[in-house]
mmCIF file of N, CA and C in Angstrom:
data_model
loop_
_atom_site.group_PDB
_atom_site.id
_atom_site.type_symbol
_atom_site.label_atom_id
_atom_site.label_comp_id
_atom_site.label_asym_id
_atom_site.label_seq_id
_atom_site.Cartn_x
_atom_site.Cartn_y
_atom_site.Cartn_z
ATOM 1 N N MET A 1 -14.549 11.977 -5.959
ATOM 2 C CA MET A 1 -13.207 11.573 -5.601
ATOM 3 C C MET A 1 -12.666 10.636 -6.686
ATOM 4 N N PRO A 2 -11.452 10.894 -7.183
ATOM 5 C CA PRO A 2 -10.902 10.035 -8.242
ATOM 6 C C PRO A 2 -10.646 8.614 -7.736
ATOM 7 N N LEU A 3 -10.715 7.693 -8.655
ATOM 8 C CA LEU A 3 -10.338 6.319 -8.361
ATOM 9 C C LEU A 3 -8.830 6.277 -8.159
ATOM 10 N N GLU A 4 -8.376 5.279 -7.422
ATOM 11 C CA GLU A 4 -6.949 5.100 -7.207
ATOM 12 C C GLU A 4 -6.585 3.706 -7.714
ATOM 13 N N LEU A 5 -5.621 3.645 -8.621
ATOM 14 C CA LEU A 5 -5.227 2.370 -9.206
ATOM 15 C C LEU A 5 -3.752 2.110 -8.935
ATOM 16 N N TYR A 6 -3.492 1.015 -8.257
ATOM 17 C CA TYR A 6 -2.135 0.529 -8.055
ATOM 18 C C TYR A 6 -1.840 -0.387 -9.234
ATOM 19 N N TYR A 7 -0.765 -0.095 -9.948
ATOM 20 C CA TYR A 7 -0.541 -0.775 -11.223
ATOM 21 C C TYR A 7 0.956 -0.856 -11.513
ATOM 22 N N TYR A 8 1.277 -1.653 -12.530
ATOM 23 C CA TYR A 8 2.626 -1.690 -13.094
ATOM 24 C C TYR A 8 2.449 -1.671 -14.596
ATOM 25 N N GLU A 9 3.020 -0.689 -15.252
ATOM 26 C CA GLU A 9 2.680 -0.411 -16.654
ATOM 27 C C GLU A 9 3.038 -1.529 -17.625
ATOM 28 N N THR A 10 3.986 -2.380 -17.300
ATOM 29 C CA THR A 10 4.302 -3.455 -18.239
ATOM 30 C C THR A 10 3.417 -4.686 -18.046
ATOM 31 N N ALA A 11 2.607 -4.691 -17.012
ATOM 32 C CA ALA A 11 1.725 -5.833 -16.751
ATOM 33 C C ALA A 11 0.435 -5.680 -17.559
ATOM 34 N N PRO A 12 0.153 -6.611 -18.466
ATOM 35 C CA PRO A 12 -1.068 -6.512 -19.271
ATOM 36 C C PRO A 12 -2.351 -6.328 -18.450
ATOM 37 N N PRO A 13 -2.502 -6.998 -17.296
ATOM 38 C CA PRO A 13 -3.729 -6.759 -16.528
ATOM 39 C C PRO A 13 -3.870 -5.296 -16.085
ATOM 40 N N SER A 14 -2.755 -4.686 -15.708
ATOM 41 C CA SER A 14 -2.796 -3.267 -15.325
ATOM 42 C C SER A 14 -3.166 -2.387 -16.509
ATOM 43 N N ARG A 15 -2.574 -2.679 -17.657
ATOM 44 C CA ARG A 15 -2.859 -1.866 -18.846
ATOM 45 C C ARG A 15 -4.325 -1.973 -19.246
ATOM 46 N N ALA A 16 -4.916 -3.148 -19.090
ATOM 47 C CA ALA A 16 -6.331 -3.308 -19.431
ATOM 48 C C ALA A 16 -7.199 -2.387 -18.583
ATOM 49 N N VAL A 17 -6.897 -2.291 -17.297
ATOM 50 C CA VAL A 17 -7.686 -1.427 -16.411
ATOM 51 C C VAL A 17 -7.472 0.041 -16.767
ATOM 52 N N VAL A 18 -6.235 0.434 -17.022
ATOM 53 C CA VAL A 18 -5.960 1.826 -17.410
ATOM 54 C C VAL A 18 -6.717 2.177 -18.689
ATOM 55 N N LEU A 19 -6.700 1.287 -19.675
ATOM 56 C CA LEU A 19 -7.410 1.546 -20.934
ATOM 57 C C LEU A 19 -8.911 1.691 -20.722
ATOM 58 N N LEU A 20 -9.489 0.850 -19.876
ATOM 59 C CA LEU A 20 -10.925 0.974 -19.617
ATOM 60 C C LEU A 20 -11.233 2.297 -18.922
ATOM 61 N N CYS A 21 -10.414 2.696 -17.966
ATOM 62 C CA CYS A 21 -10.633 3.980 -17.289
ATOM 63 C C CYS A 21 -10.586 5.132 -18.285
ATOM 64 N N LYS A 22 -9.659 5.072 -19.222
ATOM 65 C CA LYS A 22 -9.591 6.115 -20.254
ATOM 66 C C LYS A 22 -10.812 6.060 -21.157
ATOM 67 N N THR A 23 -11.240 4.863 -21.523
ATOM 68 C CA THR A 23 -12.416 4.703 -22.387
ATOM 69 C C THR A 23 -13.659 5.279 -21.722
ATOM 70 N N LEU A 24 -13.798 5.028 -20.421
ATOM 71 C CA LEU A 24 -14.967 5.520 -19.680
ATOM 72 C C LEU A 24 -14.780 6.950 -19.181
ATOM 73 N N LYS A 25 -13.600 7.521 -19.452
ATOM 74 C CA LYS A 25 -13.270 8.892 -19.024
ATOM 75 C C LYS A 25 -13.409 9.056 -17.506
ATOM 76 N N LEU A 26 -12.886 8.085 -16.778
ATOM 77 C CA LEU A 26 -12.958 8.110 -15.320
ATOM 78 C C LEU A 26 -11.745 8.839 -14.749
ATOM 79 N N PRO A 27 -11.967 9.704 -13.756
ATOM 80 C CA PRO A 27 -10.820 10.334 -13.099
ATOM 81 C C PRO A 27 -10.082 9.272 -12.282
ATOM 82 N N ILE A 28 -8.772 9.225 -12.445
ATOM 83 C CA ILE A 28 -8.009 8.162 -11.788
ATOM 84 C C ILE A 28 -6.640 8.668 -11.374
ATOM 85 N N ASN A 29 -6.242 8.308 -10.169
ATOM 86 C CA ASN A 29 -4.886 8.563 -9.698
ATOM 87 C C ASN A 29 -4.115 7.258 -9.828
ATOM 88 N N LEU A 30 -3.046 7.301 -10.606
ATOM 89 C CA LEU A 30 -2.236 6.109 -10.819
ATOM 90 C C LEU A 30 -1.137 6.038 -9.768
ATOM 91 N N ARG A 31 -1.021 4.881 -9.130
ATOM 92 C CA ARG A 31 0.001 4.630 -8.119
ATOM 93 C C ARG A 31 0.873 3.478 -8.620
ATOM 94 N N ARG A 32 2.040 3.817 -9.120
ATOM 95 C CA ARG A 32 2.924 2.811 -9.718
ATOM 96 C C ARG A 32 3.521 1.918 -8.630
ATOM 97 N N VAL A 33 3.455 0.620 -8.860
ATOM 98 C CA VAL A 33 4.068 -0.381 -7.992
ATOM 99 C C VAL A 33 5.076 -1.130 -8.862
ATOM 100 N N ASP A 34 6.353 -0.904 -8.617
ATOM 101 C CA ASP A 34 7.396 -1.490 -9.461
ATOM 102 C C ASP A 34 7.644 -2.938 -9.046
ATOM 103 N N LEU A 35 7.119 -3.853 -9.843
ATOM 104 C CA LEU A 35 7.277 -5.275 -9.536
ATOM 105 C C LEU A 35 8.733 -5.713 -9.655
ATOM 106 N N ALA A 36 9.480 -5.086 -10.549
ATOM 107 C CA ALA A 36 10.891 -5.443 -10.719
ATOM 108 C C ALA A 36 11.711 -5.103 -9.475
ATOM 109 N N LYS A 37 11.219 -4.148 -8.688
ATOM 110 C CA LYS A 37 11.888 -3.766 -7.441
ATOM 111 C C LYS A 37 11.181 -4.356 -6.220
ATOM 112 N N ASN A 38 10.266 -5.286 -6.460
ATOM 113 C CA ASN A 38 9.519 -5.960 -5.386
ATOM 114 C C ASN A 38 8.726 -5.004 -4.499
ATOM 115 N N GLU A 39 8.269 -3.895 -5.073
ATOM 116 C CA GLU A 39 7.468 -2.957 -4.283
ATOM 117 C C GLU A 39 6.127 -3.562 -3.869
ATOM 118 N N ASN A 40 5.724 -4.634 -4.529
ATOM 119 C CA ASN A 40 4.495 -5.327 -4.138
ATOM 120 C C ASN A 40 4.710 -6.203 -2.903
ATOM 121 N N GLN A 41 5.935 -6.314 -2.427
ATOM 122 C CA GLN A 41 6.253 -7.130 -1.252
ATOM 123 C C GLN A 41 6.375 -6.292 0.028
ATOM 124 N N THR A 42 6.197 -4.983 -0.083
ATOM 125 C CA THR A 42 6.374 -4.115 1.080
ATOM 126 C C THR A 42 5.182 -4.226 2.022
ATOM 127 N N PRO A 43 5.400 -4.004 3.311
ATOM 128 C CA PRO A 43 4.277 -4.051 4.260
ATOM 129 C C PRO A 43 3.140 -3.096 3.889
ATOM 130 N N ASP A 44 3.473 -1.904 3.380
ATOM 131 C CA ASP A 44 2.418 -0.956 3.001
ATOM 132 C C ASP A 44 1.554 -1.501 1.873
ATOM 133 N N PHE A 45 2.184 -2.123 0.872
ATOM 134 C CA PHE A 45 1.385 -2.661 -0.230
ATOM 135 C C PHE A 45 0.611 -3.899 0.207
ATOM 136 N N ILE A 46 1.198 -4.714 1.046
ATOM 137 C CA ILE A 46 0.504 -5.922 1.513
ATOM 138 C C ILE A 46 -0.761 -5.549 2.285
ATOM 139 N N LYS A 47 -0.761 -4.395 2.946
ATOM 140 C CA LYS A 47 -1.992 -3.916 3.600
ATOM 141 C C LYS A 47 -3.077 -3.637 2.566
ATOM 142 N N ILE A 48 -2.687 -3.167 1.391
ATOM 143 C CA ILE A 48 -3.641 -2.866 0.320
ATOM 144 C C ILE A 48 -4.115 -4.152 -0.340
ATOM 145 N N ASN A 49 -3.170 -5.047 -0.637
ATOM 146 C CA ASN A 49 -3.524 -6.329 -1.256
ATOM 147 C C ASN A 49 -2.629 -7.429 -0.695
ATOM 148 N N PRO A 50 -3.155 -8.219 0.239
ATOM 149 C CA PRO A 50 -2.369 -9.307 0.829
ATOM 150 C C PRO A 50 -1.884 -10.335 -0.198
ATOM 151 N N LEU A 51 -2.510 -10.367 -1.381
ATOM 152 C CA LEU A 51 -2.064 -11.288 -2.428
ATOM 153 C C LEU A 51 -0.819 -10.777 -3.150
ATOM 154 N N LYS A 52 -0.444 -9.518 -2.888
ATOM 155 C CA LYS A 52 0.790 -8.916 -3.415
ATOM 156 C C LYS A 52 0.786 -8.791 -4.932
ATOM 157 N N LYS A 53 -0.380 -8.580 -5.518
ATOM 158 C CA LYS A 53 -0.481 -8.488 -6.979
ATOM 159 C C LYS A 53 -1.098 -7.163 -7.395
ATOM 160 N N VAL A 54 -0.762 -6.742 -8.602
ATOM 161 C CA VAL A 54 -1.409 -5.599 -9.233
ATOM 162 C C VAL A 54 -2.161 -6.111 -10.446
ATOM 163 N N PRO A 55 -3.176 -5.402 -10.846
ATOM 164 C CA PRO A 55 -3.660 -4.128 -10.334
ATOM 165 C C PRO A 55 -4.564 -4.305 -9.111
ATOM 166 N N VAL A 56 -4.688 -3.195 -8.386
ATOM 167 C CA VAL A 56 -5.660 -3.071 -7.302
ATOM 168 C C VAL A 56 -6.343 -1.725 -7.478
ATOM 169 N N LEU A 57 -7.656 -1.730 -7.416
ATOM 170 C CA LEU A 57 -8.435 -0.502 -7.531
ATOM 171 C C LEU A 57 -9.002 -0.141 -6.174
ATOM 172 N N ASN A 58 -8.833 1.129 -5.790
ATOM 173 C CA ASN A 58 -9.477 1.654 -4.593
ATOM 174 C C ASN A 58 -10.525 2.653 -5.054
ATOM 175 N N ASP A 59 -11.785 2.300 -4.843
ATOM 176 C CA ASP A 59 -12.891 3.189 -5.196
ATOM 177 C C ASP A 59 -13.561 3.634 -3.910
ATOM 178 N N ASN A 60 -13.069 4.770 -3.396
ATOM 179 C CA ASN A 60 -13.638 5.359 -2.193
ATOM 180 C C ASN A 60 -13.660 4.371 -1.027
ATOM 181 N N GLY A 61 -12.526 3.691 -0.827
ATOM 182 C CA GLY A 61 -12.390 2.784 0.307
ATOM 183 C C GLY A 61 -12.677 1.326 0.010
ATOM 184 N N ILE A 62 -13.231 1.038 -1.143
ATOM 185 C CA ILE A 62 -13.472 -0.350 -1.533
ATOM 186 C C ILE A 62 -12.307 -0.780 -2.419
ATOM 187 N N CYS A 63 -11.529 -1.758 -1.963
ATOM 188 C CA CYS A 63 -10.382 -2.234 -2.737
ATOM 189 C C CYS A 63 -10.761 -3.504 -3.480
ATOM 190 N N ILE A 64 -10.473 -3.512 -4.767
ATOM 191 C CA ILE A 64 -10.790 -4.646 -5.628
ATOM 192 C C ILE A 64 -9.506 -5.070 -6.322
ATOM 193 N N SER A 65 -9.197 -6.359 -6.218
ATOM 194 C CA SER A 65 -8.025 -6.877 -6.921
ATOM 195 C C SER A 65 -8.488 -7.778 -8.054
ATOM 196 N N ASP A 66 -7.557 -8.176 -8.893
ATOM 197 C CA ASP A 66 -7.781 -8.975 -10.096
ATOM 198 C C ASP A 66 -8.366 -8.087 -11.189
ATOM 199 N N SER A 67 -7.651 -8.008 -12.275
ATOM 200 C CA SER A 67 -8.043 -7.105 -13.362
ATOM 201 C C SER A 67 -9.436 -7.400 -13.899
ATOM 202 N N HIS A 68 -9.798 -8.660 -13.984
ATOM 203 C CA HIS A 68 -11.113 -8.992 -14.540
ATOM 204 C C HIS A 68 -12.236 -8.535 -13.613
ATOM 205 N N SER A 69 -12.034 -8.697 -12.312
ATOM 206 C CA SER A 69 -13.017 -8.190 -11.350
ATOM 207 C C SER A 69 -13.105 -6.675 -11.417
ATOM 208 N N ILE A 70 -11.966 -6.030 -11.558
ATOM 209 C CA ILE A 70 -11.944 -4.570 -11.668
ATOM 210 C C ILE A 70 -12.665 -4.119 -12.937
ATOM 211 N N LEU A 71 -12.381 -4.775 -14.050
ATOM 212 C CA LEU A 71 -13.010 -4.395 -15.323
ATOM 213 C C LEU A 71 -14.527 -4.529 -15.268
ATOM 214 N N THR A 72 -15.015 -5.638 -14.747
ATOM 215 C CA THR A 72 -16.471 -5.824 -14.697
ATOM 216 C C THR A 72 -17.098 -4.865 -13.688
ATOM 217 N N TYR A 73 -16.411 -4.608 -12.578
ATOM 218 C CA TYR A 73 -16.927 -3.647 -11.595
ATOM 219 C C TYR A 73 -17.022 -2.248 -12.200
ATOM 220 N N LEU A 74 -15.941 -1.792 -12.820
ATOM 221 C CA LEU A 74 -15.942 -0.440 -13.388
ATOM 222 C C LEU A 74 -17.017 -0.278 -14.454
ATOM 223 N N THR A 75 -17.175 -1.289 -15.278
ATOM 224 C CA THR A 75 -18.184 -1.203 -16.333
ATOM 225 C C THR A 75 -19.583 -1.190 -15.742
ATOM 226 N N ALA A 76 -19.828 -2.041 -14.754
ATOM 227 C CA ALA A 76 -21.154 -2.067 -14.125
ATOM 228 C C ALA A 76 -21.426 -0.784 -13.346
ATOM 229 N N GLN A 77 -20.409 -0.277 -12.666
ATOM 230 C CA GLN A 77 -20.594 0.903 -11.810
ATOM 231 C C GLN A 77 -20.644 2.211 -12.602
ATOM 232 N N TYR A 78 -19.807 2.315 -13.638
ATOM 233 C CA TYR A 78 -19.649 3.602 -14.307
ATOM 234 C C TYR A 78 -19.906 3.580 -15.814
ATOM 235 N N GLY A 79 -20.071 2.411 -16.393
ATOM 236 C CA GLY A 79 -20.142 2.364 -17.842
ATOM 237 C C GLY A 79 -21.325 1.635 -18.418
ATOM 238 N N MET A 80 -22.394 1.483 -17.657
ATOM 239 C CA MET A 80 -23.520 0.697 -18.160
ATOM 240 C C MET A 80 -24.267 1.378 -19.298
ATOM 241 N N ASN A 81 -23.977 2.646 -19.552
ATOM 242 C CA ASN A 81 -24.565 3.278 -20.737
ATOM 243 C C ASN A 81 -23.938 2.722 -22.007
ATOM 244 N N SER A 82 -22.800 2.059 -21.838
ATOM 245 C CA SER A 82 -22.116 1.450 -22.979
ATOM 246 C C SER A 82 -22.214 -0.064 -22.852
ATOM 247 N N SER A 83 -23.365 -0.605 -23.192
ATOM 248 C CA SER A 83 -23.575 -2.041 -23.013
ATOM 249 C C SER A 83 -22.710 -2.874 -23.949
ATOM 250 N N SER A 84 -22.053 -2.246 -24.922
ATOM 251 C CA SER A 84 -21.168 -3.012 -25.798
ATOM 252 C C SER A 84 -19.922 -3.484 -25.046
ATOM 253 N N LEU A 85 -19.562 -2.802 -23.954
ATOM 254 C CA LEU A 85 -18.408 -3.221 -23.173
ATOM 255 C C LEU A 85 -18.721 -4.437 -22.310
ATOM 256 N N TYR A 86 -19.892 -4.448 -21.719
ATOM 257 C CA TYR A 86 -20.296 -5.549 -20.837
ATOM 258 C C TYR A 86 -21.807 -5.665 -20.952
ATOM 259 N N PRO A 87 -22.270 -6.579 -21.790
ATOM 260 C CA PRO A 87 -23.694 -6.633 -22.146
ATOM 261 C C PRO A 87 -24.615 -6.811 -20.940
ATOM 262 N N ARG A 88 -25.784 -6.240 -21.037
ATOM 263 C CA ARG A 88 -26.817 -6.440 -20.009
ATOM 264 C C ARG A 88 -27.481 -7.803 -20.162
ATOM 265 N N ASP A 89 -27.626 -8.244 -21.410
ATOM 266 C CA ASP A 89 -28.222 -9.551 -21.687
ATOM 267 C C ASP A 89 -27.324 -10.636 -21.083
ATOM 268 N N LEU A 90 -27.894 -11.460 -20.207
ATOM 269 C CA LEU A 90 -27.077 -12.422 -19.474
ATOM 270 C C LEU A 90 -26.418 -13.474 -20.360
ATOM 271 N N LYS A 91 -27.045 -13.851 -21.442
ATOM 272 C CA LYS A 91 -26.422 -14.831 -22.338
ATOM 273 C C LYS A 91 -25.201 -14.225 -23.032
ATOM 274 N N LYS A 92 -25.332 -12.981 -23.464
ATOM 275 C CA LYS A 92 -24.187 -12.305 -24.084
ATOM 276 C C LYS A 92 -23.098 -12.038 -23.046
ATOM 277 N N ARG A 93 -23.515 -11.668 -21.843
ATOM 278 C CA ARG A 93 -22.554 -11.415 -20.773
ATOM 279 C C ARG A 93 -21.795 -12.696 -20.421
ATOM 280 N N ALA A 94 -22.491 -13.828 -20.460
ATOM 281 C CA ALA A 94 -21.836 -15.107 -20.161
ATOM 282 C C ALA A 94 -20.715 -15.398 -21.151
ATOM 283 N N VAL A 95 -20.905 -15.011 -22.404
ATOM 284 C CA VAL A 95 -19.847 -15.198 -23.405
ATOM 285 C C VAL A 95 -18.646 -14.322 -23.051
ATOM 286 N N VAL A 96 -18.905 -13.066 -22.691
ATOM 287 C CA VAL A 96 -17.816 -12.166 -22.288
ATOM 288 C C VAL A 96 -17.108 -12.734 -21.061
ATOM 289 N N ASP A 97 -17.890 -13.152 -20.063
ATOM 290 C CA ASP A 97 -17.296 -13.703 -18.843
ATOM 291 C C ASP A 97 -16.455 -14.940 -19.132
ATOM 292 N N SER A 98 -16.945 -15.813 -20.010
ATOM 293 C CA SER A 98 -16.178 -17.031 -20.305
ATOM 294 C C SER A 98 -14.843 -16.683 -20.954
ATOM 295 N N ARG A 99 -14.820 -15.648 -21.748
ATOM 296 C CA ARG A 99 -13.556 -15.243 -22.388
ATOM 297 C C ARG A 99 -12.627 -14.540 -21.402
ATOM 298 N N LEU A 100 -13.209 -13.780 -20.482
ATOM 299 C CA LEU A 100 -12.382 -13.186 -19.431
ATOM 300 C C LEU A 100 -11.743 -14.282 -18.583
ATOM 301 N N HIS A 101 -12.524 -15.289 -18.235
ATOM 302 C CA HIS A 101 -11.988 -16.375 -17.410
ATOM 303 C C HIS A 101 -10.987 -17.231 -18.187
ATOM 304 N N PHE A 102 -11.196 -17.397 -19.484
ATOM 305 C CA PHE A 102 -10.208 -18.091 -20.319
ATOM 306 C C PHE A 102 -8.886 -17.329 -20.280
ATOM 307 N N ASP A 103 -8.959 -16.024 -20.416
ATOM 308 C CA ASP A 103 -7.743 -15.213 -20.361
ATOM 309 C C ASP A 103 -7.052 -15.400 -19.020
ATOM 310 N N ASN A 104 -7.820 -15.286 -17.955
ATOM 311 C CA ASN A 104 -7.269 -15.346 -16.611
ATOM 312 C C ASN A 104 -6.731 -16.730 -16.257
ATOM 313 N N GLY A 105 -7.428 -17.765 -16.663
ATOM 314 C CA GLY A 105 -7.060 -19.104 -16.238
ATOM 315 C C GLY A 105 -6.195 -19.879 -17.207
ATOM 316 N N THR A 106 -6.176 -19.476 -18.486
ATOM 317 C CA THR A 106 -5.461 -20.258 -19.494
ATOM 318 C C THR A 106 -4.451 -19.420 -20.277
ATOM 319 N N LEU A 107 -4.926 -18.397 -20.960
ATOM 320 C CA LEU A 107 -4.061 -17.649 -21.872
ATOM 321 C C LEU A 107 -2.934 -16.913 -21.146
ATOM 322 N N PHE A 108 -3.291 -16.085 -20.176
ATOM 323 C CA PHE A 108 -2.270 -15.292 -19.484
ATOM 324 C C PHE A 108 -1.237 -16.186 -18.798
ATOM 325 N N PRO A 109 -1.644 -17.226 -18.041
ATOM 326 C CA PRO A 109 -0.623 -18.090 -17.434
ATOM 327 C C PRO A 109 0.272 -18.778 -18.468
ATOM 328 N N ALA A 110 -0.309 -19.206 -19.584
ATOM 329 C CA ALA A 110 0.491 -19.881 -20.615
ATOM 330 C C ALA A 110 1.561 -18.952 -21.171
ATOM 331 N N LEU A 111 1.186 -17.708 -21.427
ATOM 332 C CA LEU A 111 2.156 -16.750 -21.965
ATOM 333 C C LEU A 111 3.145 -16.293 -20.896
ATOM 334 N N ALA A 112 2.652 -16.096 -19.679
ATOM 335 C CA ALA A 112 3.537 -15.671 -18.589
ATOM 336 C C ALA A 112 4.595 -16.727 -18.285
ATOM 337 N N ASN A 113 4.236 -18.003 -18.410
ATOM 338 C CA ASN A 113 5.205 -19.077 -18.156
ATOM 339 C C ASN A 113 6.327 -19.111 -19.187
ATOM 340 N N ILE A 114 6.131 -18.432 -20.284
ATOM 341 C CA ILE A 114 7.190 -18.302 -21.288
ATOM 342 C C ILE A 114 7.944 -16.988 -21.093
ATOM 343 N N ILE A 115 7.200 -15.911 -20.909
ATOM 344 C CA ILE A 115 7.803 -14.575 -20.887
ATOM 345 C C ILE A 115 8.585 -14.304 -19.604
ATOM 346 N N ARG A 116 8.018 -14.633 -18.452
ATOM 347 C CA ARG A 116 8.692 -14.313 -17.182
ATOM 348 C C ARG A 116 10.100 -14.903 -17.087
ATOM 349 N N PRO A 117 10.296 -16.203 -17.393
ATOM 350 C CA PRO A 117 11.666 -16.725 -17.314
ATOM 351 C C PRO A 117 12.632 -16.024 -18.273
ATOM 352 N N MET A 118 12.122 -15.566 -19.402
ATOM 353 C CA MET A 118 12.995 -14.877 -20.354
ATOM 354 C C MET A 118 13.374 -13.493 -19.832
ATOM 355 N N VAL A 119 12.410 -12.794 -19.265
ATOM 356 C CA VAL A 119 12.653 -11.426 -18.795
ATOM 357 C C VAL A 119 13.416 -11.410 -17.473
ATOM 358 N N TYR A 120 12.992 -12.244 -16.520
ATOM 359 C CA TYR A 120 13.545 -12.153 -15.169
ATOM 360 C C TYR A 120 14.694 -13.119 -14.895
ATOM 361 N N GLU A 121 14.816 -14.185 -15.712
ATOM 362 C CA GLU A 121 15.863 -15.170 -15.446
ATOM 363 C C GLU A 121 16.856 -15.298 -16.597
ATOM 364 N N GLY A 122 16.639 -14.560 -17.671
ATOM 365 C CA GLY A 122 17.548 -14.610 -18.803
ATOM 366 C C GLY A 122 17.458 -15.882 -19.637
ATOM 367 N N GLN A 123 16.382 -16.628 -19.466
ATOM 368 C CA GLN A 123 16.201 -17.855 -20.252
ATOM 369 C C GLN A 123 16.123 -17.494 -21.736
ATOM 370 N N THR A 124 16.765 -18.277 -22.568
ATOM 371 C CA THR A 124 16.800 -17.955 -24.000
ATOM 372 C C THR A 124 16.053 -18.965 -24.864
ATOM 373 N N THR A 125 15.619 -20.052 -24.271
ATOM 374 C CA THR A 125 14.853 -21.049 -25.028
ATOM 375 C C THR A 125 13.518 -21.298 -24.338
ATOM 376 N N ILE A 126 12.564 -21.720 -25.123
ATOM 377 C CA ILE A 126 11.228 -22.013 -24.600
ATOM 378 C C ILE A 126 11.079 -23.527 -24.507
ATOM 379 N N PRO A 127 10.824 -24.045 -23.307
ATOM 380 C CA PRO A 127 10.593 -25.484 -23.186
ATOM 381 C C PRO A 127 9.409 -25.913 -24.061
ATOM 382 N N GLU A 128 9.544 -27.051 -24.705
ATOM 383 C CA GLU A 128 8.549 -27.512 -25.674
ATOM 384 C C GLU A 128 7.149 -27.620 -25.070
ATOM 385 N N GLU A 129 7.030 -28.113 -23.859
ATOM 386 C CA GLU A 129 5.704 -28.263 -23.241
ATOM 387 C C GLU A 129 5.040 -26.899 -23.040
ATOM 388 N N ARG A 130 5.804 -25.906 -22.598
ATOM 389 C CA ARG A 130 5.251 -24.553 -22.425
ATOM 390 C C ARG A 130 4.854 -23.956 -23.770
ATOM 391 N N ARG A 131 5.673 -24.192 -24.761
ATOM 392 C CA ARG A 131 5.369 -23.708 -26.114
ATOM 393 C C ARG A 131 4.067 -24.318 -26.613
ATOM 394 N N LYS A 132 3.899 -25.607 -26.414
ATOM 395 C CA LYS A 132 2.701 -26.315 -26.866
ATOM 396 C C LYS A 132 1.448 -25.759 -26.179
ATOM 397 N N ILE A 133 1.516 -25.556 -24.875
ATOM 398 C CA ILE A 133 0.373 -25.027 -24.122
ATOM 399 C C ILE A 133 0.008 -23.628 -24.619
ATOM 400 N N ALA A 134 1.015 -22.785 -24.830
ATOM 401 C CA ALA A 134 0.758 -21.420 -25.307
ATOM 402 C C ALA A 134 0.151 -21.432 -26.705
ATOM 403 N N LEU A 135 0.661 -22.279 -27.577
ATOM 404 C CA LEU A 135 0.127 -22.342 -28.942
ATOM 405 C C LEU A 135 -1.317 -22.834 -28.960
ATOM 406 N N GLU A 136 -1.653 -23.782 -28.099
ATOM 407 C CA GLU A 136 -3.044 -24.250 -28.018
ATOM 408 C C GLU A 136 -3.967 -23.109 -27.583
ATOM 409 N N ALA A 137 -3.528 -22.332 -26.601
ATOM 410 C CA ALA A 137 -4.335 -21.201 -26.134
ATOM 411 C C ALA A 137 -4.481 -20.158 -27.240
ATOM 412 N N LEU A 138 -3.397 -19.872 -27.938
ATOM 413 C CA LEU A 138 -3.454 -18.887 -29.020
ATOM 414 C C LEU A 138 -4.292 -19.385 -30.197
ATOM 415 N N ASP A 139 -4.255 -20.673 -30.464
ATOM 416 C CA ASP A 139 -5.112 -21.239 -31.516
ATOM 417 C C ASP A 139 -6.586 -21.038 -31.171
ATOM 418 N N TYR A 140 -6.925 -21.192 -29.903
ATOM 419 C CA TYR A 140 -8.306 -20.971 -29.468
ATOM 420 C C TYR A 140 -8.708 -19.515 -29.710
ATOM 421 N N VAL A 141 -7.827 -18.590 -29.346
ATOM 422 C CA VAL A 141 -8.099 -17.163 -29.575
ATOM 423 C C VAL A 141 -8.269 -16.898 -31.063
ATOM 424 N N GLU A 142 -7.404 -17.478 -31.856
ATOM 425 C CA GLU A 142 -7.489 -17.315 -33.315
ATOM 426 C C GLU A 142 -8.859 -17.767 -33.817
ATOM 427 N N GLY A 143 -9.350 -18.880 -33.302
ATOM 428 C CA GLY A 143 -10.672 -19.370 -33.686
ATOM 429 C C GLY A 143 -11.783 -18.408 -33.302
ATOM 430 N N LEU A 144 -11.655 -17.759 -32.160
ATOM 431 C CA LEU A 144 -12.660 -16.780 -31.730
ATOM 432 C C LEU A 144 -12.696 -15.575 -32.658
ATOM 433 N N LEU A 145 -11.558 -15.239 -33.217
ATOM 434 C CA LEU A 145 -11.462 -14.043 -34.054
ATOM 435 C C LEU A 145 -11.950 -14.266 -35.482
ATOM 436 N N LYS A 146 -12.148 -15.518 -35.870
ATOM 437 C CA LYS A 146 -12.594 -15.808 -37.243
ATOM 438 C C LYS A 146 -14.079 -15.610 -37.383
#
């Protein structure tokens, strides 16, 4: 039975899950949830994810929310032949996990706090404090890439 993914294509967390499914060649049914139209606020979607967020993965009745949880689940369940995606060695895996949590807890919120007001509220300037927080997060990423 194919996996079912509730997603919104402009949301980076959704795109990450779609890319992993393609990488692992997993059969998947995509269910678009238009956040711009508040489709994540409907009673039907709230039954799927009471947190009202995408992505959500349904794997044969097991619903998993949060892109990072979905990514690690899919890799462990279907992609362990490719240990380069999610290492078996716990020390190496801890490094991957720490970077996933950095993305989830620091990088994504810092960037979203700049982008969302521009896209959804028409804001044309970036408040200095938000800019500073985003640049610090991006500097950290830059250091990881060196």
